Coordinates of C-alpha atoms (C1' of nucleotides) in Angstrom, one line a residue:
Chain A
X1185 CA 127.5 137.0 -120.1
X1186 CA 127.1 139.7 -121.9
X1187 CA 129.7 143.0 -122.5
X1188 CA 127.0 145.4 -120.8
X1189 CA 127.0 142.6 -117.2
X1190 CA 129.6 143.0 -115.1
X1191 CA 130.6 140.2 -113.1
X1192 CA 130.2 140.2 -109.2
X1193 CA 134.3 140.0 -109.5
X1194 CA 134.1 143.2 -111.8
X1195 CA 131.2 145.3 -109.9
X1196 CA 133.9 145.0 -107.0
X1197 CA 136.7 146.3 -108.1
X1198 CA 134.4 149.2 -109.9
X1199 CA 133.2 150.0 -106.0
X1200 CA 136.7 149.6 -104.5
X1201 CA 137.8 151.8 -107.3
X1202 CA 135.1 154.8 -107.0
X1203 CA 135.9 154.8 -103.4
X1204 CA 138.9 154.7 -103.3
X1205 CA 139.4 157.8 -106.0
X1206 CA 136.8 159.7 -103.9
X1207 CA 138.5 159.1 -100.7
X1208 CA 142.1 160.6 -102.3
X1209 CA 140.4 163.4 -103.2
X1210 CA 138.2 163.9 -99.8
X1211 CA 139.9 162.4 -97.0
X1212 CA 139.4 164.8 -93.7
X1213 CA 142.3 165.2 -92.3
X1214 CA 142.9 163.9 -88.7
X1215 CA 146.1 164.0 -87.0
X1216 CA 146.6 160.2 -86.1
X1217 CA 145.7 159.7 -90.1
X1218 CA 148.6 159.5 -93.1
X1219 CA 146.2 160.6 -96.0
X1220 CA 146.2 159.0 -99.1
X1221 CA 149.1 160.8 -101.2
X1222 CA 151.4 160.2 -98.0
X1223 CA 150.7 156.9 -97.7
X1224 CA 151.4 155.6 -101.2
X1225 CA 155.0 157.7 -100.5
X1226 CA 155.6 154.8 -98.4
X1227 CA 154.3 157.1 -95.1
X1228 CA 153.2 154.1 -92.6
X1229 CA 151.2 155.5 -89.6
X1230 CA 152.3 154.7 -86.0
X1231 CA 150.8 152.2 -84.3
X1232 CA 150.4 153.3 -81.4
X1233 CA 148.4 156.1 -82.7
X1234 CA 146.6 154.2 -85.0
X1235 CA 145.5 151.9 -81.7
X1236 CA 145.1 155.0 -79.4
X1237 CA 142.7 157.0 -82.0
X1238 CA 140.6 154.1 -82.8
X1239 CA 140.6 153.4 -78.9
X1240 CA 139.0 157.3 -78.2
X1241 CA 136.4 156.8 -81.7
X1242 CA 134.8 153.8 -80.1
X1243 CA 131.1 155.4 -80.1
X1244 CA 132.4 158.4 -79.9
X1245 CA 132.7 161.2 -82.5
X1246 CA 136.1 162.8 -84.1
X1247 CA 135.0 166.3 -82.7
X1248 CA 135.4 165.0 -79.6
X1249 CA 138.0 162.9 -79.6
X1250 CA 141.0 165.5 -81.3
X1251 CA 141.3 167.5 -78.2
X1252 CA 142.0 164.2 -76.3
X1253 CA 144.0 162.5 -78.5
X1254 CA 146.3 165.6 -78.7
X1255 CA 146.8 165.8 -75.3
X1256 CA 147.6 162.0 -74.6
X1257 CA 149.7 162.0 -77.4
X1258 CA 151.6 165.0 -75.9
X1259 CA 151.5 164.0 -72.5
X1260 CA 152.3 160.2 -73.2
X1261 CA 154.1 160.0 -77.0
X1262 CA 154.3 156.3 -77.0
X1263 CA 153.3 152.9 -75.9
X1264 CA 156.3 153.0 -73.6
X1265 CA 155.4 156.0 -71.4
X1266 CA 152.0 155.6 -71.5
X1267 CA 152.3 152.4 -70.0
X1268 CA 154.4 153.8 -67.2
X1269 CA 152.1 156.4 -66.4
X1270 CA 150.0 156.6 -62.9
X1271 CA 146.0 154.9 -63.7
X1272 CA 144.7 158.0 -61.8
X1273 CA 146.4 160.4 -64.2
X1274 CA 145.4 158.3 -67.2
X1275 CA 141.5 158.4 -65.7
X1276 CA 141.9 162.2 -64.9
X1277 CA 142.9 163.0 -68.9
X1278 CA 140.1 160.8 -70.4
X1279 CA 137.7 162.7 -67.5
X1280 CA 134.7 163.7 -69.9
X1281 CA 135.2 161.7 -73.0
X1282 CA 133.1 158.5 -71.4
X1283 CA 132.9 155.1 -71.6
X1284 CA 135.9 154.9 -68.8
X1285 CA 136.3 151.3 -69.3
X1286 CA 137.8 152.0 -72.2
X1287 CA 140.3 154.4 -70.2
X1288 CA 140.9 151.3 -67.6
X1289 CA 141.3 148.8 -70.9
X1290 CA 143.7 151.2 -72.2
X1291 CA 145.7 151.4 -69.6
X1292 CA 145.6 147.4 -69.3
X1293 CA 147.0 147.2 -73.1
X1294 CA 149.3 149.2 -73.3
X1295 CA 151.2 148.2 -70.0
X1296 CA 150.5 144.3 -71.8
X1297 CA 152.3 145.7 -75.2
X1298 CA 155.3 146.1 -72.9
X1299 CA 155.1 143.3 -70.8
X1300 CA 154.3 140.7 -72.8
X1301 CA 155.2 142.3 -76.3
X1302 CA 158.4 143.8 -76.1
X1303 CA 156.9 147.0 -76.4
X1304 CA 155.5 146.7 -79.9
X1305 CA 152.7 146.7 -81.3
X1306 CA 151.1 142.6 -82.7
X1307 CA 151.5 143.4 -86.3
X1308 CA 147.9 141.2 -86.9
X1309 CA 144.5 140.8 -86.2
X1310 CA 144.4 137.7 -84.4
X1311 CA 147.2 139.1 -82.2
X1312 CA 146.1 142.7 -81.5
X1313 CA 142.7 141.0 -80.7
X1314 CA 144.3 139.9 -77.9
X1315 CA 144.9 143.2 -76.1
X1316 CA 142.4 144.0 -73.4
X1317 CA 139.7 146.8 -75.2
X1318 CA 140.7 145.8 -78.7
X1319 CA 137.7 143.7 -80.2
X1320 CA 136.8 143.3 -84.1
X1321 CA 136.0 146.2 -84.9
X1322 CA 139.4 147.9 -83.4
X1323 CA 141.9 144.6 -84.3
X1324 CA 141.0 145.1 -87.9
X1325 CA 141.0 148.8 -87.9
X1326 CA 144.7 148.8 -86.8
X1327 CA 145.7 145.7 -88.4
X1328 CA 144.9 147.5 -91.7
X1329 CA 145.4 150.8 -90.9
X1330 CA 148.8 150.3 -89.5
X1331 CA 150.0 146.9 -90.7
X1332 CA 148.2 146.9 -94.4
X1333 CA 146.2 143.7 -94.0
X1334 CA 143.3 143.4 -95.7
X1335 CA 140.9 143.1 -92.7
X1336 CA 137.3 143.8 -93.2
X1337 CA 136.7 146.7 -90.9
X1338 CA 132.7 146.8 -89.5
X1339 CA 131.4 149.6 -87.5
X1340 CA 128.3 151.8 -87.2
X1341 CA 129.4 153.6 -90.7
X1342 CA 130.3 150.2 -92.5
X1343 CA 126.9 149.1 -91.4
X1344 CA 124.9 151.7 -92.8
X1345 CA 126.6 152.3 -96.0
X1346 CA 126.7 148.1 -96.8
X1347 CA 123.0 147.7 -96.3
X1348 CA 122.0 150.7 -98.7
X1349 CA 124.6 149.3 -101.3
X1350 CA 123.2 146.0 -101.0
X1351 CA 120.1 146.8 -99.8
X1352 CA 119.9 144.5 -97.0
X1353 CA 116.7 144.7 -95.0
X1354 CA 117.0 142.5 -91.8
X1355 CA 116.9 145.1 -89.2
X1356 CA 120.2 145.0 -86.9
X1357 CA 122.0 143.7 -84.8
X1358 CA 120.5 140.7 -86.7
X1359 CA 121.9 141.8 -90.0
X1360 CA 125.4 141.8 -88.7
X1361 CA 127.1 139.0 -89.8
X1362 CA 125.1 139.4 -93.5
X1363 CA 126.6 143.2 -93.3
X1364 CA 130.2 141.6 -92.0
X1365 CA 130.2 139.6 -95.4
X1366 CA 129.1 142.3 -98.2
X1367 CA 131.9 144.3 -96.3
X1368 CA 134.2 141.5 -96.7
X1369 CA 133.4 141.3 -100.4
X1370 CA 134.4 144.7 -101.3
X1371 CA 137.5 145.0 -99.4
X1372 CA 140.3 145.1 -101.5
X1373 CA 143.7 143.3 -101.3
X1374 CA 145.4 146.9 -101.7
X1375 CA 144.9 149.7 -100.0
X1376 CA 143.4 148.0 -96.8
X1377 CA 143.4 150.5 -94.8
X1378 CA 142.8 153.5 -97.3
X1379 CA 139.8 151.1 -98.1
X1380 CA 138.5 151.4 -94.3
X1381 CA 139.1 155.3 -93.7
X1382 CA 136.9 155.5 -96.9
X1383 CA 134.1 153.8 -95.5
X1384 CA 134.0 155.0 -92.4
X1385 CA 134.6 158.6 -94.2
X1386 CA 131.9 158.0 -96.2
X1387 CA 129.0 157.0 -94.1
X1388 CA 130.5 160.3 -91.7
X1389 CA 129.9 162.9 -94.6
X1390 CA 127.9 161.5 -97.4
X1391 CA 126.3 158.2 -96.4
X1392 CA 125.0 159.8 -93.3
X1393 CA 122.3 158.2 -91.0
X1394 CA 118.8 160.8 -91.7
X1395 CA 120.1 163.1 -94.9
X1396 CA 122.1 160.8 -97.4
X1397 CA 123.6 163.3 -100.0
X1398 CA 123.5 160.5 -102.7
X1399 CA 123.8 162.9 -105.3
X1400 CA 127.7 163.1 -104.0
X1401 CA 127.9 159.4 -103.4
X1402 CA 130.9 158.1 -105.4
X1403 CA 128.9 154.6 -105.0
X1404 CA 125.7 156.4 -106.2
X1405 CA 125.8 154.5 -109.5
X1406 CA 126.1 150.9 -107.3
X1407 CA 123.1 151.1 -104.7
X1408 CA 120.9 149.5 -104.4
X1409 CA 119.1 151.7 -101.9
X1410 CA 119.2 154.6 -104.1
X1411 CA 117.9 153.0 -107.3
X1412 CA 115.0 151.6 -105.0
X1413 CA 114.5 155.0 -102.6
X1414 CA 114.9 153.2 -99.6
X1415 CA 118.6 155.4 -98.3
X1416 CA 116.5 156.7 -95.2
X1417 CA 115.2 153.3 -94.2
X1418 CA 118.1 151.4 -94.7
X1419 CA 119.7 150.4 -91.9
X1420 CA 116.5 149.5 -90.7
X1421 CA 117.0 148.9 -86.3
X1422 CA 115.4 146.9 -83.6
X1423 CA 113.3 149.8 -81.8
X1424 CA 115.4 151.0 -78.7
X1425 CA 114.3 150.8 -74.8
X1426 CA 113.0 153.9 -72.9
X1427 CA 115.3 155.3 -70.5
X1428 CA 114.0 155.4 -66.5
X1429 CA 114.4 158.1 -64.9
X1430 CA 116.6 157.7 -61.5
X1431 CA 117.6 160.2 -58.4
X1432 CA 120.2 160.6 -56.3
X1433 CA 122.2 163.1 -54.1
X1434 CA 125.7 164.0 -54.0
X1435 CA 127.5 166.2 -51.1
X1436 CA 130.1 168.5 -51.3
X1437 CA 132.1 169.2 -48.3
X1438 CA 134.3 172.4 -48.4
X1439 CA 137.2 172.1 -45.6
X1440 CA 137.9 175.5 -44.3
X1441 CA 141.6 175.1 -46.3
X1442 CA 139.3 175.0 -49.5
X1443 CA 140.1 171.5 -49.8
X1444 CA 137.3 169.4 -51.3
X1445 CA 135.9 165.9 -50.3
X1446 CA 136.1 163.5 -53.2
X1447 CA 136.0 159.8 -53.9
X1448 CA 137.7 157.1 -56.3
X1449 CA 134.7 155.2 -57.3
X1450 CA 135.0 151.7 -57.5
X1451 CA 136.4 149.7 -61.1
X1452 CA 133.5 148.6 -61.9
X1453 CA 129.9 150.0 -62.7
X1454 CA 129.2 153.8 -63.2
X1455 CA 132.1 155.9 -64.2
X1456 CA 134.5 153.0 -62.6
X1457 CA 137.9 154.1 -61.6
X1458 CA 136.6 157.8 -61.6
X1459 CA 137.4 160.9 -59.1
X1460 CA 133.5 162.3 -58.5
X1461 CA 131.7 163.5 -55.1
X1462 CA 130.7 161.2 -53.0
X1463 CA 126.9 160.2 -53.2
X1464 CA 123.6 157.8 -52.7
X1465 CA 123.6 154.7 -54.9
X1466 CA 121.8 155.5 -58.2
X1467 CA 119.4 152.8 -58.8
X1468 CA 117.8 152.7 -54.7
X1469 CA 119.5 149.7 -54.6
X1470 CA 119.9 150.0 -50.7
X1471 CA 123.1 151.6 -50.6
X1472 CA 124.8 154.1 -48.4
X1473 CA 123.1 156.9 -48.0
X1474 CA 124.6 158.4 -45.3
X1475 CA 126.7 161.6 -45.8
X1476 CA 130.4 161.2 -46.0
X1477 CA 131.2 163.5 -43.2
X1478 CA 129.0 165.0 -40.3
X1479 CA 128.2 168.5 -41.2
X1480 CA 125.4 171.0 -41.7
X1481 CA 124.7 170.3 -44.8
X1482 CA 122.1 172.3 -46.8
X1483 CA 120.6 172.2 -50.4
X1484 CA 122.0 174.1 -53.3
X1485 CA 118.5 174.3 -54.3
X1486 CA 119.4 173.5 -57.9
X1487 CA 119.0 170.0 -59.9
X1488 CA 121.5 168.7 -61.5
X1489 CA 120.0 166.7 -64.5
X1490 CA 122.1 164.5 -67.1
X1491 CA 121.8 161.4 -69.9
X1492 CA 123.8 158.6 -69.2
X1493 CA 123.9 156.0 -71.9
X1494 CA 120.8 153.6 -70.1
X1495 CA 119.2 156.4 -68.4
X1496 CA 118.3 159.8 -67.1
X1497 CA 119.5 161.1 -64.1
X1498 CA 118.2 163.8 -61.4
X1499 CA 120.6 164.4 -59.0
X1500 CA 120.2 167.0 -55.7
X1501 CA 123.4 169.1 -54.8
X1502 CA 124.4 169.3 -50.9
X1503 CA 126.8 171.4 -49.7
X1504 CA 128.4 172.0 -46.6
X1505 CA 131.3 173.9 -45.2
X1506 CA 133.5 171.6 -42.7
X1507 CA 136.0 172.0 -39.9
X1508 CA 139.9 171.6 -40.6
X1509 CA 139.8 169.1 -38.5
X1510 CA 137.1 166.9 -39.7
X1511 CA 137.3 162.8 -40.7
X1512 CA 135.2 161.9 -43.7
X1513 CA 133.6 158.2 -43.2
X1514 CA 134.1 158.0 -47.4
X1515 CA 136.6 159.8 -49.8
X1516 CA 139.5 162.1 -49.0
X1517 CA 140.6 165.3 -49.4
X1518 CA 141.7 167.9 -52.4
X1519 CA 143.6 170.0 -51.8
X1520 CA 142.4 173.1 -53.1
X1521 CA 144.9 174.1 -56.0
X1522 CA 145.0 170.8 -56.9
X1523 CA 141.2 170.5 -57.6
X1524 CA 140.9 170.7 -61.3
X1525 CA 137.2 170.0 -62.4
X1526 CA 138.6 168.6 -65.9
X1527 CA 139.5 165.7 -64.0
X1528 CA 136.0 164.5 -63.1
X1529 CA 133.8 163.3 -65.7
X1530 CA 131.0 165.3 -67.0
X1531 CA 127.7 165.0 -64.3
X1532 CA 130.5 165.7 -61.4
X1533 CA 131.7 168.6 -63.0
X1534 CA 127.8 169.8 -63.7
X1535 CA 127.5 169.1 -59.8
X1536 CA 130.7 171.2 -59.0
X1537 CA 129.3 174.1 -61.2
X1538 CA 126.4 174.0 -59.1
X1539 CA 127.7 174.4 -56.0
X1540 CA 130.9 177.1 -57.2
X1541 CA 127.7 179.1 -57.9
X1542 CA 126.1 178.7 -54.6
X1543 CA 129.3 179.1 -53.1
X1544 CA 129.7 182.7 -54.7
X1545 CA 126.0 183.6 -54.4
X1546 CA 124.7 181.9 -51.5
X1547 CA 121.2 182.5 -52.3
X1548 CA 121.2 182.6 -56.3
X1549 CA 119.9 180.2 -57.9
X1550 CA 121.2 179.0 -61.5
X1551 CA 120.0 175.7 -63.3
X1552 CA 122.1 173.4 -65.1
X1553 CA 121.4 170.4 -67.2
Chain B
dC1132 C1' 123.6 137.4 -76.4
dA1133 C1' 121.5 141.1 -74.3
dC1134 C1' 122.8 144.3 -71.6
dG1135 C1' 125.8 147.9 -69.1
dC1136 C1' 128.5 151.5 -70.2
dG1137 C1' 129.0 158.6 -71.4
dT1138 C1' 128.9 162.4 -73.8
dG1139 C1' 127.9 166.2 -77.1
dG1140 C1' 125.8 167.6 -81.4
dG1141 C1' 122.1 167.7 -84.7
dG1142 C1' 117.4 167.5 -86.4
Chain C
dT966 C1' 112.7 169.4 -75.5
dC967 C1' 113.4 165.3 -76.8
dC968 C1' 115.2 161.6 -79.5
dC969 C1' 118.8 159.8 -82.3
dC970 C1' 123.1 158.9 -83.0
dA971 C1' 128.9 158.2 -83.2
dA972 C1' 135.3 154.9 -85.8
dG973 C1' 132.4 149.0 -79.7
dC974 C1' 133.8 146.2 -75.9
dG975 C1' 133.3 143.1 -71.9
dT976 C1' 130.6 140.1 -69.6

DNA sequence: CACGCGTGGGG
DNA sequence: TCCCCAAGCGT
């Protein structure tokens, strides 16, 4: 070999190097993260923010997530309390961020830390693996993060940034397991989890998805991408399915108290374990579509649209005012100042901004979507 | 293994 | 206005 080669064992370390300079010198601070200069003071994250963070980022962007995680973390300061805590106030706090199984898992693994942990934290990736709404991606996060081991972390960001370094072309998911083992390669036995943050803080502000900015790339000199002009192609994807468009109807009954009629919805399916108004089935699948409680109820007049992950959704608001007296067939009642709207996930608070307006202007009309 | 499962921001 | 996407997991 000659002096100018490197060897594959060399062209590593020069990649785990160049990241991990650029990521003591960039590192965006997040308030579950120990950044870099900490950490090598012997700083060691908690794990139970570690877990609880990376729980909140699954497909799901930091911007987002801060508010949340600062107001479980207030709310429920460790694995302990939050494990003690009531599901419907757990579900009420996540209200908005989505994916609510994640919010039922949580719940779930953090009540298993306890029981079947002693209330810490399994120190590996085999172990945390085991917790409900902890897979790969999540057990190797924390295990390196937390714990120092050097697990290969893969998500979205990992992906993207492997197969323009390497310039891997099988579109994904098929590429996956090719992408797992690049990452593999140039994870380093120190600085596991520095390692990780890096890539995932890389493909977040440099390595991004339509505008790479290469020419800040501390791995600009390694890809292979780059030196071939294929960064915007690379990852390339299976095409994606069109969304249908679906309909439904949701009715909101105002008691003359001000209480309001809601619903748990059930575990599983569409916002599972969720406070929302009681409504038709989405996919005219047969279900009930009889009003929860006999009234006379009249059209808000405005349509309530919104994107769920699979599809689109069109939804007519009914509103009705009802007797102090009456039974609902489904869902109970709210008392009015305990109705918060930041308890209900996003396309039931649209709904109840709806019918506020309709409630103060009974013939305006406002639109929403 | 393919699909079900939310939401908000950016181009 | 739309489409794409984001630190995935469970089934």
């Amino acid at each position: 070999m000659r002096d100018t080669e490197e060897s594959p064992e060399e062209e590593v370390a020069d990649i785990s190097a160049r990241l991990l300079g650029w990521y003591d010198r960039h590192a965006r601070e997040m308030p579950w993260r120990v950044g870099p200069a900490d950490r090598r003071a012997g700083v060691r994250p908690d794990p139970y923010r570690v877990w609880l963070s990376e729980i909140m980022l699954q497909q799901t962007t930091v911007a987002a997530v801060r508010s949340y995680f600062r107001r479980f973390t207030e709310r429920w300061p460790d694995v302990g309390a939050l494990a003690a805590a009531e599901d419907a106030e757990v579900m009420a706090e996540w209200a908005g961020l989505g994916y609510y199984a994640r919010a039922r898992n949580l719940l779930r693994g953090a009540r298993a830390v306890v029981a079947d942990h002693g209330g810490r934290f399994p120190e590996t990736r085999d172990g945390l693996l085991t917790l409900p709404g902890v897979g790969p991606y999540t057990a190797a996060a924390v295990a390196a993060i937390a714990f120092d081991e050097p697990a290969t972390v893969v998500d979205g960001n990992v992906e993207r940034v492997v197969a323009r370094l390497f310039r891997v072309e099988t579109p994904l998911p098929a590429a996956k397991p090719a992408l797992t083992r690049l990452a593999a390669a140039i994870t380093p036995q120190e600085r596991p989890g520095d390692h990780a943050q890096a890539m995932m803080d890389l493909g977040a502000t440099i390595c991004t998805p339509r505008k790479p900015v290469c020419s800040l790339c501390p791995l600009g000199p390694d890809c292979a991408a780059r030196r071939d002009g294929l960064e915007v192609e690379l990852p390339r994807k299976a095409p994606k399915a069109v969304k249908p468009v679906r309909e439904g109807t949701l009715w909101i009954a105002v008691r003359a108290d001000g209480a309001l009629l809601l619903e748990t919805r059930p575990e599983t399916g569409m916002l599972g374990g969720m406070l929302g108004w009681p409504g038709t089935d989405w996919d005219r699948s047969g279900g009930p579509t009889d009003p929860p409680i006999a009234a006379d109820w009249r059209a808000t007049g405005v349509e309530v649209r919104h994107t769920f992950s699979h599809f689109h959704l069109r939804l007519s608001v009914l509103l009705a005012e009802v007797a102090q007296e009456a039974v609902p067939a489904r869902g109970s009642f709210v008392p009015h100042e305990r109705f918060r709207p930041s308890s209900l996930p996003t396309v039931m608070q649209k709904a109840w901004n709806v019918a506020a307006a309709a409630i103060r202007h009974p013939r305006g009309e406002a639109r929403l979507d």
